[in-house]
XYZ file of C-alpha atoms in Angstrom:
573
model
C 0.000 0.000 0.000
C 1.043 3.502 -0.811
C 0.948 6.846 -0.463
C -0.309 8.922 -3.669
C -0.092 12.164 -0.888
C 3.304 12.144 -1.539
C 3.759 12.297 -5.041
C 1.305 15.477 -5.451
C 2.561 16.934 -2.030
C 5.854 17.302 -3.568
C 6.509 20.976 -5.079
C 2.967 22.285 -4.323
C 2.927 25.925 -4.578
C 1.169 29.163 -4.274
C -0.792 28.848 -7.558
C -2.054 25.590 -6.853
C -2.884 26.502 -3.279
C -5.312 28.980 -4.537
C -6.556 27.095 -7.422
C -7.036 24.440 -4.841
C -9.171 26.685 -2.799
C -10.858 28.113 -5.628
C -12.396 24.886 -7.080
C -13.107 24.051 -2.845
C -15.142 26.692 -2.121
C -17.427 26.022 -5.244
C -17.694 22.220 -4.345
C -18.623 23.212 -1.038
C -21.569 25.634 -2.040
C -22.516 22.620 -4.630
C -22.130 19.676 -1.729
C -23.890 20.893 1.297
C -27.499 21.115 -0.324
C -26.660 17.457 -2.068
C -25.390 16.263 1.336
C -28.641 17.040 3.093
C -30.747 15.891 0.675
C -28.420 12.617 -0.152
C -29.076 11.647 3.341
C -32.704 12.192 3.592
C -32.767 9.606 0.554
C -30.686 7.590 2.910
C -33.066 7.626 5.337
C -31.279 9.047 7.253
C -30.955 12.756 9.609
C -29.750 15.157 7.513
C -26.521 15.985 9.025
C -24.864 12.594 8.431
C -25.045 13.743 5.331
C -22.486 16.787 5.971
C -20.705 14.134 8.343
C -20.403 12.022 5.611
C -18.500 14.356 2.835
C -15.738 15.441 6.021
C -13.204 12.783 6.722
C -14.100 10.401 3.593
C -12.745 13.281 1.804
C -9.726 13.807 3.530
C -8.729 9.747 3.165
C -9.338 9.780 0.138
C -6.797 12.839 -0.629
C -3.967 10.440 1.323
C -4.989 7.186 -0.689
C -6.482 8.107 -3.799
C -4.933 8.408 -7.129
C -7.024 10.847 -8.727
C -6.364 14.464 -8.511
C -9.706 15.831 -8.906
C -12.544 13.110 -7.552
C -14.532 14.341 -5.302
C -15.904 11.784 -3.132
C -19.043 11.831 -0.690
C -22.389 10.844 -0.592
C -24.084 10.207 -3.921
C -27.936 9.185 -5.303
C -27.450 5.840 -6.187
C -24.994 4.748 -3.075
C -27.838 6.255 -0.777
C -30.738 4.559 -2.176
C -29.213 1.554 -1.965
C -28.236 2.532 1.882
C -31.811 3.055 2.476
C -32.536 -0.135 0.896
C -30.034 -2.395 2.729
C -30.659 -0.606 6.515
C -34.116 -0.472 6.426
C -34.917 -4.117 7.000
C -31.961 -4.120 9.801
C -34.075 -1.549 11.255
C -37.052 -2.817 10.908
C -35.789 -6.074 12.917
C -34.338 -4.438 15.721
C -30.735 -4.867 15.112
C -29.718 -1.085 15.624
C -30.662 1.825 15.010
C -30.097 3.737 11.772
C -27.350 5.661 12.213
C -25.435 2.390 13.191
C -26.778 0.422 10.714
C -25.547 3.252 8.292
C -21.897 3.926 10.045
C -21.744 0.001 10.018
C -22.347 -0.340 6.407
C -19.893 2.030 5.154
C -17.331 0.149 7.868
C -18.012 -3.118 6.424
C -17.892 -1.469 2.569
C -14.512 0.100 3.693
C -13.344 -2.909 4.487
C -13.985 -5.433 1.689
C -12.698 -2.106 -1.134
C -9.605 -2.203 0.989
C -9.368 -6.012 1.329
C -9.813 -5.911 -2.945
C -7.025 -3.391 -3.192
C -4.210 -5.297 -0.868
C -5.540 -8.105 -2.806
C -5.405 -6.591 -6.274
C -8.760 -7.503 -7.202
C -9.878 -4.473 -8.900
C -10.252 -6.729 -12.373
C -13.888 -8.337 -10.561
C -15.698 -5.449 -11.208
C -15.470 -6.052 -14.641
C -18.024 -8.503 -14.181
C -20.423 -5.665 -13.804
C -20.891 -4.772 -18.010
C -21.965 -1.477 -18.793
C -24.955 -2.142 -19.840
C -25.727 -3.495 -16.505
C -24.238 -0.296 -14.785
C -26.387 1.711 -17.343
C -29.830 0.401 -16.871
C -29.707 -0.045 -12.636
C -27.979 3.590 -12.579
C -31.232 4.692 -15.114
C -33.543 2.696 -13.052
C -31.962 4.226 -9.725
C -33.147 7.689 -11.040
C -36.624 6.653 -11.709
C -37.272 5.133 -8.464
C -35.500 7.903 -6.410
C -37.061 10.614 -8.340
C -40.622 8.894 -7.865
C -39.802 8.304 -4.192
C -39.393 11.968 -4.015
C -42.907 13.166 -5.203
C -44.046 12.667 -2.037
C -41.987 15.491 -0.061
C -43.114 17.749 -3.585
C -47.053 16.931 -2.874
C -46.652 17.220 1.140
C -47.568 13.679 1.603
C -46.900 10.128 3.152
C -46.357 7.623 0.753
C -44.298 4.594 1.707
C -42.679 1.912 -0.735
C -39.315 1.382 -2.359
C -40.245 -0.123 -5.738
C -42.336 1.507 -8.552
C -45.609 -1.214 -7.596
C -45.677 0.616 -4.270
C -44.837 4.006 -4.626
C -47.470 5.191 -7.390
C -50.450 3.551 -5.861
C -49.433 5.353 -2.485
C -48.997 8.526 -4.582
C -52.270 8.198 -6.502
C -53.905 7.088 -2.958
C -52.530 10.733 -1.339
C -52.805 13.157 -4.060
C -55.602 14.548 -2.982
C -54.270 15.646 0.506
C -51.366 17.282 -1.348
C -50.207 20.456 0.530
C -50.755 23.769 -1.443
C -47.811 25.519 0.085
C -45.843 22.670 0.043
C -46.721 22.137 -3.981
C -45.855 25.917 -4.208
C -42.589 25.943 -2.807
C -41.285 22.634 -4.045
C -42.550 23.197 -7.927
C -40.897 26.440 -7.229
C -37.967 25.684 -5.992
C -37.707 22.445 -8.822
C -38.707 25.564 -11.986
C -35.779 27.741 -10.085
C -32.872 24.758 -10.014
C -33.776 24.029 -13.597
C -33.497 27.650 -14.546
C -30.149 27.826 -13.092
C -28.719 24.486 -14.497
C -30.090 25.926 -18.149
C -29.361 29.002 -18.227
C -27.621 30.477 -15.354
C -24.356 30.256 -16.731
C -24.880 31.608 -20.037
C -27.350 34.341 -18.948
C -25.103 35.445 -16.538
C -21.993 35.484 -18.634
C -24.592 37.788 -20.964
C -24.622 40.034 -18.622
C -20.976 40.771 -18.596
C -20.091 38.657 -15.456
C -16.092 37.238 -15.514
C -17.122 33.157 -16.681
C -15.513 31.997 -13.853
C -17.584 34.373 -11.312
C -21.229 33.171 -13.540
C -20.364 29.865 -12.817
C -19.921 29.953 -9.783
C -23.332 31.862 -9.039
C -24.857 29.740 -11.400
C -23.482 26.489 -9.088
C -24.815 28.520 -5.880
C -28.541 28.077 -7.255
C -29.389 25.508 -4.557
C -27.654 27.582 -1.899
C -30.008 30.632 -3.000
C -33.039 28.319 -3.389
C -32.236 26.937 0.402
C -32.345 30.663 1.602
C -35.310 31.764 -0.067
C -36.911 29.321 1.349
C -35.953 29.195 4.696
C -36.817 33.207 4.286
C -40.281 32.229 3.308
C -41.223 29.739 5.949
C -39.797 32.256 8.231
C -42.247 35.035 6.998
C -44.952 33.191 6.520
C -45.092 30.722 9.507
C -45.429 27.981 7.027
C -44.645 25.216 9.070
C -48.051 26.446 11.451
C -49.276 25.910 7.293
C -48.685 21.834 6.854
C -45.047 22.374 5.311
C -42.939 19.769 6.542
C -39.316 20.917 7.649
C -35.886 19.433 8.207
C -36.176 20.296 11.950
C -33.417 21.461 14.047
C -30.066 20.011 13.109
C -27.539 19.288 15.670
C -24.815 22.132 15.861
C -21.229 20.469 15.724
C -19.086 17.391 15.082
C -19.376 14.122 16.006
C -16.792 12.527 17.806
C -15.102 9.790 15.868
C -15.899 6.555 17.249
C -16.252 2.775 15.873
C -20.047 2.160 16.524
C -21.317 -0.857 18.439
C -21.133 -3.944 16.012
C -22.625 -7.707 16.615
C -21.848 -10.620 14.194
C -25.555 -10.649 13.317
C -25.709 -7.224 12.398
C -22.597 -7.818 10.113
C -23.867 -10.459 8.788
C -26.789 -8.847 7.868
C -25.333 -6.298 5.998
C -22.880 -8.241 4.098
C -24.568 -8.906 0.726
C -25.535 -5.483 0.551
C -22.227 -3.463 1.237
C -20.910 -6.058 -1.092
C -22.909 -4.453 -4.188
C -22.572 -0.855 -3.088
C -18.871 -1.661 -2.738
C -18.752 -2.638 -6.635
C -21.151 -0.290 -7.982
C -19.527 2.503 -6.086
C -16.051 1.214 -7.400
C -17.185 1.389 -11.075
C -18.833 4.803 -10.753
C -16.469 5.723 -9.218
C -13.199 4.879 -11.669
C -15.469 5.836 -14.365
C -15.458 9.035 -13.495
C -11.625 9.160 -12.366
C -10.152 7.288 -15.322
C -12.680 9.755 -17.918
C -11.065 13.220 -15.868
C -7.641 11.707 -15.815
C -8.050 11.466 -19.919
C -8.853 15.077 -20.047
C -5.089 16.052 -18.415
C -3.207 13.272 -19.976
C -2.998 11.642 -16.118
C -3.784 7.927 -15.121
C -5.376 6.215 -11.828
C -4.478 2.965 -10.626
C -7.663 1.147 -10.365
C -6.245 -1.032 -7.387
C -4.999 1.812 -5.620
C -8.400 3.569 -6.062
C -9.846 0.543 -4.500
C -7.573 1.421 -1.164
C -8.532 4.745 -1.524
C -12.659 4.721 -1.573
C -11.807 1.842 1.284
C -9.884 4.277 3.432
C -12.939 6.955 2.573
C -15.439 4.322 3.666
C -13.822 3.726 6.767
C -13.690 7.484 7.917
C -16.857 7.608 6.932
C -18.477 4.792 9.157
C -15.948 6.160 11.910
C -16.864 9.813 11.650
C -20.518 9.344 12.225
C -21.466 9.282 7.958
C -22.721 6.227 5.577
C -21.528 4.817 2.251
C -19.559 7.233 -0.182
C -17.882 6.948 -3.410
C -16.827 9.292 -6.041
C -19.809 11.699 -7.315
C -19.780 12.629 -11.009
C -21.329 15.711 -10.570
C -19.086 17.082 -8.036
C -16.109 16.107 -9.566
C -16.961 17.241 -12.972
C -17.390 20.658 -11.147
C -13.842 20.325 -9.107
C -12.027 19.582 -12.528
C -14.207 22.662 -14.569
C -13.070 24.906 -11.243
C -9.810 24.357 -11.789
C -8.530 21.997 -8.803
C -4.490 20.493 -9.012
C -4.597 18.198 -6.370
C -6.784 16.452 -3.811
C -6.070 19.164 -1.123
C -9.112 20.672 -2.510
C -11.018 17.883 -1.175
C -9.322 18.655 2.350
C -10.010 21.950 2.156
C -14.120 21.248 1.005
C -13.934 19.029 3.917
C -12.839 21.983 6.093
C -15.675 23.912 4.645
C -18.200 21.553 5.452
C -17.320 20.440 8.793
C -17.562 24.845 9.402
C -21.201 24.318 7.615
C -21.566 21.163 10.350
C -20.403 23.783 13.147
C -22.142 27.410 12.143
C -25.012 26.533 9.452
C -26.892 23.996 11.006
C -29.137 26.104 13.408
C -30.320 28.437 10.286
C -31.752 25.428 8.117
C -34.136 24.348 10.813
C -36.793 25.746 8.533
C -35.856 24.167 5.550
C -38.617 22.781 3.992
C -38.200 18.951 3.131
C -39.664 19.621 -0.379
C -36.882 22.099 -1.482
C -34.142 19.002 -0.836
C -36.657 16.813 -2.648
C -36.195 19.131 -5.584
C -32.572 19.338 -5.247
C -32.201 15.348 -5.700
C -35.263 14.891 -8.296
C -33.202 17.339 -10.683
C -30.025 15.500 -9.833
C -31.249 12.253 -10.330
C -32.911 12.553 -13.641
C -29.735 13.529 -15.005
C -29.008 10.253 -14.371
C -31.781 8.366 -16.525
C -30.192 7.827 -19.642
C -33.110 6.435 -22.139
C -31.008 6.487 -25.479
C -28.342 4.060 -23.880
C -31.076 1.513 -23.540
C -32.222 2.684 -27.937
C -28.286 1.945 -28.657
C -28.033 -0.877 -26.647
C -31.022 -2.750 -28.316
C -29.750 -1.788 -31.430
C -25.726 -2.923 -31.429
C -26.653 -5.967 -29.089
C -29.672 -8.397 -28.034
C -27.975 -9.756 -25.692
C -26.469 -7.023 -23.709
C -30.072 -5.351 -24.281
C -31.720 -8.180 -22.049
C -29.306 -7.921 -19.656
C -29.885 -3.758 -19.284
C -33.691 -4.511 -19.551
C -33.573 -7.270 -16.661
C -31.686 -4.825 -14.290
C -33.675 -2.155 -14.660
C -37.276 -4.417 -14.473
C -36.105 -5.908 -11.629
C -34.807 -2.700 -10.065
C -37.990 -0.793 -10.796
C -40.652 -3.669 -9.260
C -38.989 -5.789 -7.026
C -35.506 -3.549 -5.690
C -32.189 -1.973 -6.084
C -30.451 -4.868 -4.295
C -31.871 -7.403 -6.540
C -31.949 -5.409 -9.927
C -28.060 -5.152 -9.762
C -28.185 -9.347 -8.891
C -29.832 -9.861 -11.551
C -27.931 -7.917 -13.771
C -24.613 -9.117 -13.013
C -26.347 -12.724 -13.018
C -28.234 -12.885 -16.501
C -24.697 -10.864 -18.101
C -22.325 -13.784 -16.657
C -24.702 -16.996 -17.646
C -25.404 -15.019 -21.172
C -21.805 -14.437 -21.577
C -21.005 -18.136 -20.009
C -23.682 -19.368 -23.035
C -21.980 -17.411 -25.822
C -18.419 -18.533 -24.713
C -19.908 -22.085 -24.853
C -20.849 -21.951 -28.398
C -18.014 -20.154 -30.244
C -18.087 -18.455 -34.092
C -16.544 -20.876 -36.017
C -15.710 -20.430 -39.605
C -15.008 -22.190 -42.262
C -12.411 -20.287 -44.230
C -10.558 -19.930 -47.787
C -8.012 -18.596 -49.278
C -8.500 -14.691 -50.953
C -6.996 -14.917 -54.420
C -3.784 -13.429 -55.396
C -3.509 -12.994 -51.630
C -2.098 -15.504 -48.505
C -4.855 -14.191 -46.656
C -7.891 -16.335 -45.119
C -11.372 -15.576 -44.697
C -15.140 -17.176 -44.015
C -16.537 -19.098 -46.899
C -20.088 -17.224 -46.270
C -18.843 -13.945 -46.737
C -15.958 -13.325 -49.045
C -15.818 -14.796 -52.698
C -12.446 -17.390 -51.367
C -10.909 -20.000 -53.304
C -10.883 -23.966 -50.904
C -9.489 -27.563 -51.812
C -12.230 -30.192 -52.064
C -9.759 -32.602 -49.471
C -9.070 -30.035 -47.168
C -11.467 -28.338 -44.198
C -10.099 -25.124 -43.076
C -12.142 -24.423 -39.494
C -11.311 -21.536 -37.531
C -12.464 -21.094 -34.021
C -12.647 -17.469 -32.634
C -12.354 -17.971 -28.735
C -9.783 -19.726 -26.192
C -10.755 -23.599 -25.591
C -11.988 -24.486 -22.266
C -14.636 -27.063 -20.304
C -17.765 -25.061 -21.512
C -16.980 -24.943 -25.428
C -14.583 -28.264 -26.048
C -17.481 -30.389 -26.566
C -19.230 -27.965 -29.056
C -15.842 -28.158 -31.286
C -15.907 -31.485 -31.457
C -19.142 -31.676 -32.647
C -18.951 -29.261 -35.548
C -16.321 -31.056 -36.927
C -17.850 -34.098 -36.637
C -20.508 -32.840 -38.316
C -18.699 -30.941 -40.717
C -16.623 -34.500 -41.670
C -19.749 -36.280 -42.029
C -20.911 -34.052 -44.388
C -18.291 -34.058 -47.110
C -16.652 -37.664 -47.957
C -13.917 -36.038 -50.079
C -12.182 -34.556 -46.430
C -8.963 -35.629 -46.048
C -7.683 -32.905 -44.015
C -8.839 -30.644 -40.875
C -7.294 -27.587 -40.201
C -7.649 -26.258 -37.362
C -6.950 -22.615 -37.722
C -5.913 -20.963 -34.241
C -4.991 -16.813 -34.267
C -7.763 -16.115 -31.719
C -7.439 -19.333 -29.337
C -4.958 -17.795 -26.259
C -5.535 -20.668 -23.851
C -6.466 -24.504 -23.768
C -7.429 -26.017 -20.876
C -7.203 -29.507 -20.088
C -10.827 -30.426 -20.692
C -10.436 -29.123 -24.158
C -6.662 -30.633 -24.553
C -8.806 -33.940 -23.869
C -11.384 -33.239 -26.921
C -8.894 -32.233 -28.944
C -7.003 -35.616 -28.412
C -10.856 -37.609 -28.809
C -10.917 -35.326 -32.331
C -7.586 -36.221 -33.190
C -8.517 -40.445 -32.273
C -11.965 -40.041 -33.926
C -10.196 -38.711 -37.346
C -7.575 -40.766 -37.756
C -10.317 -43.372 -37.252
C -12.075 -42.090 -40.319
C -8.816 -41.982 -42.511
C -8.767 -37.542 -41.824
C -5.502 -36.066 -40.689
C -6.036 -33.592 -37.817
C -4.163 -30.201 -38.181
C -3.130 -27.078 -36.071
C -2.405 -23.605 -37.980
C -1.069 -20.028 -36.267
C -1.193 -21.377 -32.843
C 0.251 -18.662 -30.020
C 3.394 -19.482 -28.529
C 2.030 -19.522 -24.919
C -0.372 -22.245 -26.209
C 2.049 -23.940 -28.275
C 4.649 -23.897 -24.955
C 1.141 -25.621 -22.907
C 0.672 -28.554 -25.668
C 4.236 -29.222 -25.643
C 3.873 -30.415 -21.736
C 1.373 -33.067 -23.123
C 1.871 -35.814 -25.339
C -0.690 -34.376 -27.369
C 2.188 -33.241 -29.835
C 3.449 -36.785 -30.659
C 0.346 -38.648 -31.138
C -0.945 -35.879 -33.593
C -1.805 -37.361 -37.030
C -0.684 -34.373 -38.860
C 1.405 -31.237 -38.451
C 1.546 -27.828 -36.648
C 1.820 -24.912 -39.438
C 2.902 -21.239 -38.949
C 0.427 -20.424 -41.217
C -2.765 -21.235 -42.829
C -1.172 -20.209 -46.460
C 2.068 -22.926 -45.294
C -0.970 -25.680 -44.293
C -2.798 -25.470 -47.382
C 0.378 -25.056 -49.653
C 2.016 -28.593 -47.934
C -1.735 -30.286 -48.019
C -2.900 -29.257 -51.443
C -0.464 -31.595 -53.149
C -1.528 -34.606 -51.118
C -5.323 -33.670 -51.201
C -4.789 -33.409 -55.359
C -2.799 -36.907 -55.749
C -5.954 -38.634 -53.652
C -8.214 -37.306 -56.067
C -6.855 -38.609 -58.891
C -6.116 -42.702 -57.287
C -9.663 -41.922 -56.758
């Protein structure tokens, strides 16, 4: 394990100090709206949501390897916190807040476990696709789940099949003030995101200074309203409010843990530990491009580990790295990952100074804040593209995000990851095979059923397009069975090999029943272009010396030293 710290730390100057602190302070107007309303998703008191984006940040800035992630509490990662401490709730096992701090513990722990352990190649299990539709899904559900605090109502459920019968059930109690302000305050954040930056820049504002107002819209849309509850007594008027907010910082602390309770939690930190890996280096490795820089996925893994861990220490819940955030840290100009260190400073004085003044916050105005987050998220043409390029990877998007939207988060990404490996597993099983010929005037080779290709009657050219292992072996040796039994003038098989990179020893076996089963039927088995690791693998066996033919360099070599043969059979025929 190392320390990234020390490679930036070196030869940091004035310029990046206050480019640093620059890109901080506008992170910090964007993150402490999006931390209170992040944890109300959660479930969870508002300020372990500001608890939450203070020491994560500052472990990440020691262990992390990009210079301009911002991590913290994000949509997805707190739905799926709501989703996984709810039922541990619900059974008495503890409370929320150390159901929460234990779930980001236990998260912390298996990311750092992966990164000592160099694992960070598993989350490429999770496809895109996959990510795509349960991130898409993710929006849907949390932005449905937040109509209620819009409307002024109850409404309980965490799937689409309970949330919009409660919804249509409570309409008609919706609050008018509550309506007014969070319709307002939705129109105003909208507005802002639109065309604050360009309408202030119209105005003759420096672009750096209309950005940064135009990033202070939920700020502004916090005070206004906290201004009008104030003036109008609207929490006398049905408007539900945040409520008072404890001043300060909570002591850190390791909170009180059982084996059940862990146990409990397992599965779930599990899949917030991948997906919030994979957002996570997504978003690193694409703002890394931008500057010609590089993250070391395994080190990242240490690094959100070491975030987790502060977090379930320092009183927070589940982080990773935010897109939107760190979009905005790398557009602000940040050099380094002091400028998460110094937005944690800012938000631990928010945790300290601020608290007492949002009191009247109205619930509906956060609401608004993570509805017009969220829906950035839902990305309909991936799922247009996706059906279009792929069937297969289509199903798999359209099972996650089913399955997220009626039944739940924690099982949408299961069954994801699930239908992706067993449809992947199938297509593995059955390779592309091809028979192939030669390209006149050319020593090239190509498929018989799509290029005009010149072939010898005696000879069957068959190349496979995968690596040979237990799940596909027995599939080869059927098609050339097949392919044998079909043509009587066969003297040869070919078996061309540019794309095979690995044999195992259930397919070494069929290929030795292929080779037994041909010489059998008077047909000399073959191997063309095979890759010198393979080669170095067969020439452990005795596979070599019982071959009945020959090992080629080439496919042109095999069918110039066969034609000859194939032509003087033809004519003792």
């Amino acid at each position: 394990m190392r320390l990234p710290a020390l490679d930036w730390a070196r030869g940091y100057d004035g310029a990046t100090l206050s480019s640093d602190l620059l890109a901080a302070a506008i992170v910090t107007i964007m993150l402490i709206p999006q931390s209170l309303a992040y944890a109300m998703l959660a479930n969870l008191p508002p300020e372990v949501g500001l608890y939450a984006s203070i020491l994560p940040l500052v472990a990440y800035a020691g262990f992390g390897t990009s210079r301009v992630l911002a991590v913290g509490p994000v949509a997805v990662v707190s739905l799926m916190t709501a989703s996984a401490i709810g039922p541990v709730v619900a059974q008495g096992l503890a409370g929320p807040l150390v159901a929460a701090a234990a779930l980001a513990l236990i998260s912390g722990a298996m990311l750092l476990a992966a990164g000592l352990f160099r694992l960070g190649f598993l989350a490429n299990f999770l496809s895109h696709p996959v990510i795509s539709g349960f991130i898409t899904a993710s929006g849907i559900l949390i932005a449905a789940g937040q109509v209620k605090h819009l409307l002024g109502i109850q409404a309980a459920g965490t799937t689409l099949v309970e949330i919009l019968p409660a919804l249509l059930a409570g309409a008609h109690q919706a609050n008018g003030w509550t309506l007014a302000i969070g319709f307002g305050a939705l129109a105003f954040l909208y507005a802002a995101r639109r065309w604050g930056r360009p309408g202030l820049a119209a105005l003759g504002l420096p672009a750096r200074l209309a950005d940064m107002l135009a990033r202070s819209a939920p700020i502004l849309a916090i005070a206004g309203a906290v201004l009008l509850v104030r003036a109008f007594d609207l929490g006398a008027r049905g408007v539900a409010l945040v409520g008072a907010i404890p001043q300060g910082l909570p002591t850190p602390a390791l909170p009180a843990l059982s084996l059940e309770l862990l146990a409990a939690l397992a599965p779930a930190a599990a899949l917030i530990s991948v997906v919030g890996f994979v957002e996570s280096v997504s978003v690193g490795q694409t703002l890394a491009a931008r500057r010609r820089q590089r993250i070391a996925p395994d080190q990242e893994l240490i690094g959100l580990g070491a975030a987790n861990l502060a977090a379930g220490l320092g009183g927070g819940y589940p982080v990773t790295g935010g897109f939107a955030r760190s979009v905005v840290n790398d557009d602000a100009g940040a050099r380094t990952p002091a400028a998460g260190i110094f937005t944690a400073i800012g938000i631990a004085g928010a945790a300290l100074f601020l608290t007492p003044l949002l009191a009247d916050l109205p619930q509906a105005v956060l609401a608004a804040t993570i509805i017009l987050a969220v829906l950035s998220l839902v990305d309909l043409r991936a799922i247009a593209r996706t059906h279009a390029y792929s069937r297969r990877d289509f199903a798999a998007m359209a099972a996650t995000i089913l399955v997220t939207l009626l039944v739940g988060v924690e099982q949408g990404i299961s069954a994801g990851v699930i239908l992706s490996l067993v449809m992947q597993l199938y297509r593995s099983a059955r390779p592309h095979m091809a028979v192939v010929g030669q390209v006149p005037g050319t020593e090239h080779f190509r498929n018989i059923d799509r290029h005009r290709v010149e072939t010898c009657p005696g000879i069957l050219s068959l190349r496979v397009d995968e690596s040979l292992y237990f799940a596909n072996s027995r599939f080869l040796e059927d098609r050339i069975a097949a392919l044998v039994a079909g043509d009587p003038r066969i003297r040869h098989v070919v078996l061309m090999c540019p794309s095979v990179s690995d044999i195992d020893a259930s397919a070494l076996e069929s290929l030795q029943e292929i080779n037994r089963r041909l010489a059998e039927a008077g047909v000399k088995f073959h191997l063309s272009e095979v890759k010198g690791p393979v080669m170095d693998r067969l020439g452990r066996s005795d596979f070599l010396r019982h071959l009945s033919g020959r090992v080629f360099l080439s496919q042109h070599e095999a069918t110039c030293a066969l034609r000859g043969d194939c032509a003087q059979a033809q004519k003792l025929s």
